[in-house]
Coordinates of C-alpha atoms and ligand atoms in Angstrom, one line a residue:
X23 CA -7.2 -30.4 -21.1
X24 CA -7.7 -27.2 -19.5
X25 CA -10.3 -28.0 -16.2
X26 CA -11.5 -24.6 -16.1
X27 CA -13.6 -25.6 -19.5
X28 CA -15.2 -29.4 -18.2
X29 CA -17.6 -28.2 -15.4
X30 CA -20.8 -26.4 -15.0
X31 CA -19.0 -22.7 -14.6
X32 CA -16.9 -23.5 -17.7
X33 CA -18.9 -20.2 -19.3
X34 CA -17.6 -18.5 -16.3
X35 CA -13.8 -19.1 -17.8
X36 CA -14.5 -19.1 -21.1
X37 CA -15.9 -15.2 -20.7
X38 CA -12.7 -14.5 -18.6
X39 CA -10.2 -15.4 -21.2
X40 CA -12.7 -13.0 -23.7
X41 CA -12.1 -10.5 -21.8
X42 CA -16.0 -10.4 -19.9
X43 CA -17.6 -11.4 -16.9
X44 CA -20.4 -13.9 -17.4
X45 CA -22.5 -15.1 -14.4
X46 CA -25.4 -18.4 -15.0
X47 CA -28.7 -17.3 -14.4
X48 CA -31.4 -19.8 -13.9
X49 CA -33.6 -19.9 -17.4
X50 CA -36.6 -20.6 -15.1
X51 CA -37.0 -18.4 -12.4
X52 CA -34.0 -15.5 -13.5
X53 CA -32.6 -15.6 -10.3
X54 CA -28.4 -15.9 -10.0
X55 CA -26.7 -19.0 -9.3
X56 CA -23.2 -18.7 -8.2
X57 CA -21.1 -21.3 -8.0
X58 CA -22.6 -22.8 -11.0
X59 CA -24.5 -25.5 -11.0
X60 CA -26.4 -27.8 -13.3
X61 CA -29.8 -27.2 -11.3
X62 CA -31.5 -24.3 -10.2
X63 CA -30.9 -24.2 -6.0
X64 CA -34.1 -22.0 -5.5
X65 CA -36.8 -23.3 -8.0
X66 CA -35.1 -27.2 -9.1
X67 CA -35.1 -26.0 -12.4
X68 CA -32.8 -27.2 -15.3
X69 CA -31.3 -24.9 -17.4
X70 CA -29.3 -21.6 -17.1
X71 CA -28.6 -18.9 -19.0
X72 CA -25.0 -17.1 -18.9
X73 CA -25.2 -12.9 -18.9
X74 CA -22.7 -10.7 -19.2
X75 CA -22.3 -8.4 -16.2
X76 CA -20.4 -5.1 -15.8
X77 CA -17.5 -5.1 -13.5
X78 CA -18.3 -3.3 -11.0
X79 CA -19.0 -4.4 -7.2
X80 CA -19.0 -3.9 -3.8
X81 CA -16.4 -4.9 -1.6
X82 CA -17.6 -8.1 0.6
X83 CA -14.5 -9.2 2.3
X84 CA -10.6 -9.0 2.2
X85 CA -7.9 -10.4 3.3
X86 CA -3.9 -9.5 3.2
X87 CA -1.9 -11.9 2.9
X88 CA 1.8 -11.7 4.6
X89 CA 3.6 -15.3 4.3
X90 CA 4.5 -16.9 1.3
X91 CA 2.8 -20.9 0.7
X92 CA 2.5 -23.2 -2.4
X93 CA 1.2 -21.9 -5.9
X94 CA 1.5 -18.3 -4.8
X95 CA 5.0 -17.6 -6.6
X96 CA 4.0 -15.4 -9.1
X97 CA 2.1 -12.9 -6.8
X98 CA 4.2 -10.2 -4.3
X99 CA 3.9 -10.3 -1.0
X100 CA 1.9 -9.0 0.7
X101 CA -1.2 -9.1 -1.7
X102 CA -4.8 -8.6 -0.8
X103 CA -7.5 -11.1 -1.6
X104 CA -10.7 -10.1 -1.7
X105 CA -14.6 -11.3 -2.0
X106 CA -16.7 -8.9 -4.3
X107 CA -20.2 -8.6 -4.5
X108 CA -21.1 -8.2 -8.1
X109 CA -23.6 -5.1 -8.7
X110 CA -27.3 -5.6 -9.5
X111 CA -27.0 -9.6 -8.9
X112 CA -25.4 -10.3 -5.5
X113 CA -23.1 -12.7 -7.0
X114 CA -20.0 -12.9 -4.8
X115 CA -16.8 -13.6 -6.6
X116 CA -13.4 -14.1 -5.1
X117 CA -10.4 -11.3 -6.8
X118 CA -7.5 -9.7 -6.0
X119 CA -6.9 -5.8 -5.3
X120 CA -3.9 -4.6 -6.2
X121 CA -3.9 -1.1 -5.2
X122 CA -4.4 -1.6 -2.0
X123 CA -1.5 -4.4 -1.9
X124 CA 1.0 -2.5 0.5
X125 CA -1.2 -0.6 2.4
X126 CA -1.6 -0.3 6.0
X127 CA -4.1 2.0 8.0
X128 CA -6.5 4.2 5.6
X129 CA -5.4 2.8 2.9
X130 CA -6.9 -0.6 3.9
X131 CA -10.3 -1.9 1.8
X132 CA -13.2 -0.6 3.2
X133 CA -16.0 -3.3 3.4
X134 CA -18.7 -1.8 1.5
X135 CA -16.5 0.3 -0.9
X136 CA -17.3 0.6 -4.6
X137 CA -14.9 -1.5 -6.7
X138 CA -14.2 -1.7 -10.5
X139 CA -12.6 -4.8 -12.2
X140 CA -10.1 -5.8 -15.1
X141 CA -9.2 -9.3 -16.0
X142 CA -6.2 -10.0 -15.2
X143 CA -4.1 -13.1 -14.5
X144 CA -2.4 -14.9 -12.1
X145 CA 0.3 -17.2 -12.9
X146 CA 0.2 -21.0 -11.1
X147 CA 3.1 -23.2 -12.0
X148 CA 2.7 -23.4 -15.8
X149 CA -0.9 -22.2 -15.6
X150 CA -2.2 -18.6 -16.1
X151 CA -5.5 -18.6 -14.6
X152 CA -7.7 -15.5 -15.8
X153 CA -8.2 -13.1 -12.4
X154 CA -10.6 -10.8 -11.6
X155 CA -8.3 -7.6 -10.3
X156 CA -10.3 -5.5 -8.6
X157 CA -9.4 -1.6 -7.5
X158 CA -11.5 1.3 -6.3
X159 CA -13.8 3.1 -8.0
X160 CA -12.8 6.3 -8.9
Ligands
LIG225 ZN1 -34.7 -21.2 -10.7

């Protein structure tokens, strides 16, 4: 059994592996609910609807990492993991950027910058998780 598909952001994986980013929206009140949930945080409500969203964001956060730990095999060091803010929804999703991977100085990610996804994977033991690689916008 794959966990990605048995909890509320199963949508959320099932979209990846099709190629599209879909994000729960509460069928009550519309507003966006991420990490997914079975309730509505803002109005109680039960119910949400799944949209697709472009992928395109703003750069939230980053991080490079240096130093090799468990799971993270498949990836070259040093990599860059980043925190995107999804356009038009606010929905912050965590990625990688690989274009920015080696740099150092201006070629760091700007907080703030506009970003542009693919869905890509990373590889875990026997598992290849579906990836949100984010790079700058042209
Ligand atoms: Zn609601």
């Amino acid at each position: 059994m794959n966990h990605r598909l048995d909890g509320a952001d199963a949508p959320y994986w099932q979209g990846l592996e099709q190629g599209r980013l879909l994000l729960p929206r509460c069928a009550h009140c519309a507003c966006w609910l991420w990490p997914a949930g079975h309730r509505c945080a803002s109005c109680g409500g039960i119910g949400m609807v799944w949209e697709e969203r472009p992928l395109r964001a703003t750069l939230y956060s980053w991080t490079r990492t240096w130093h090799r730990f468990g799971f993270t095999e498949s990836l070259d060091l040093p990599y860059v993991s980043v925190v995107a803010e999804v356009e038009d929804c606010g929905v912050r999703l965590m990625g990688r950027m690989d274009d920015v991977r080696n740099g150092a100085g201006p070629d760091n990610p700007r907080i703030g910058e506009a970003l542009v996804g693919r869905i890509g994977e990373t590889v875990v033991g026997d598992d290849r998780i579906p990836t949100i690689i984010w790079s700058r916008a042209a």
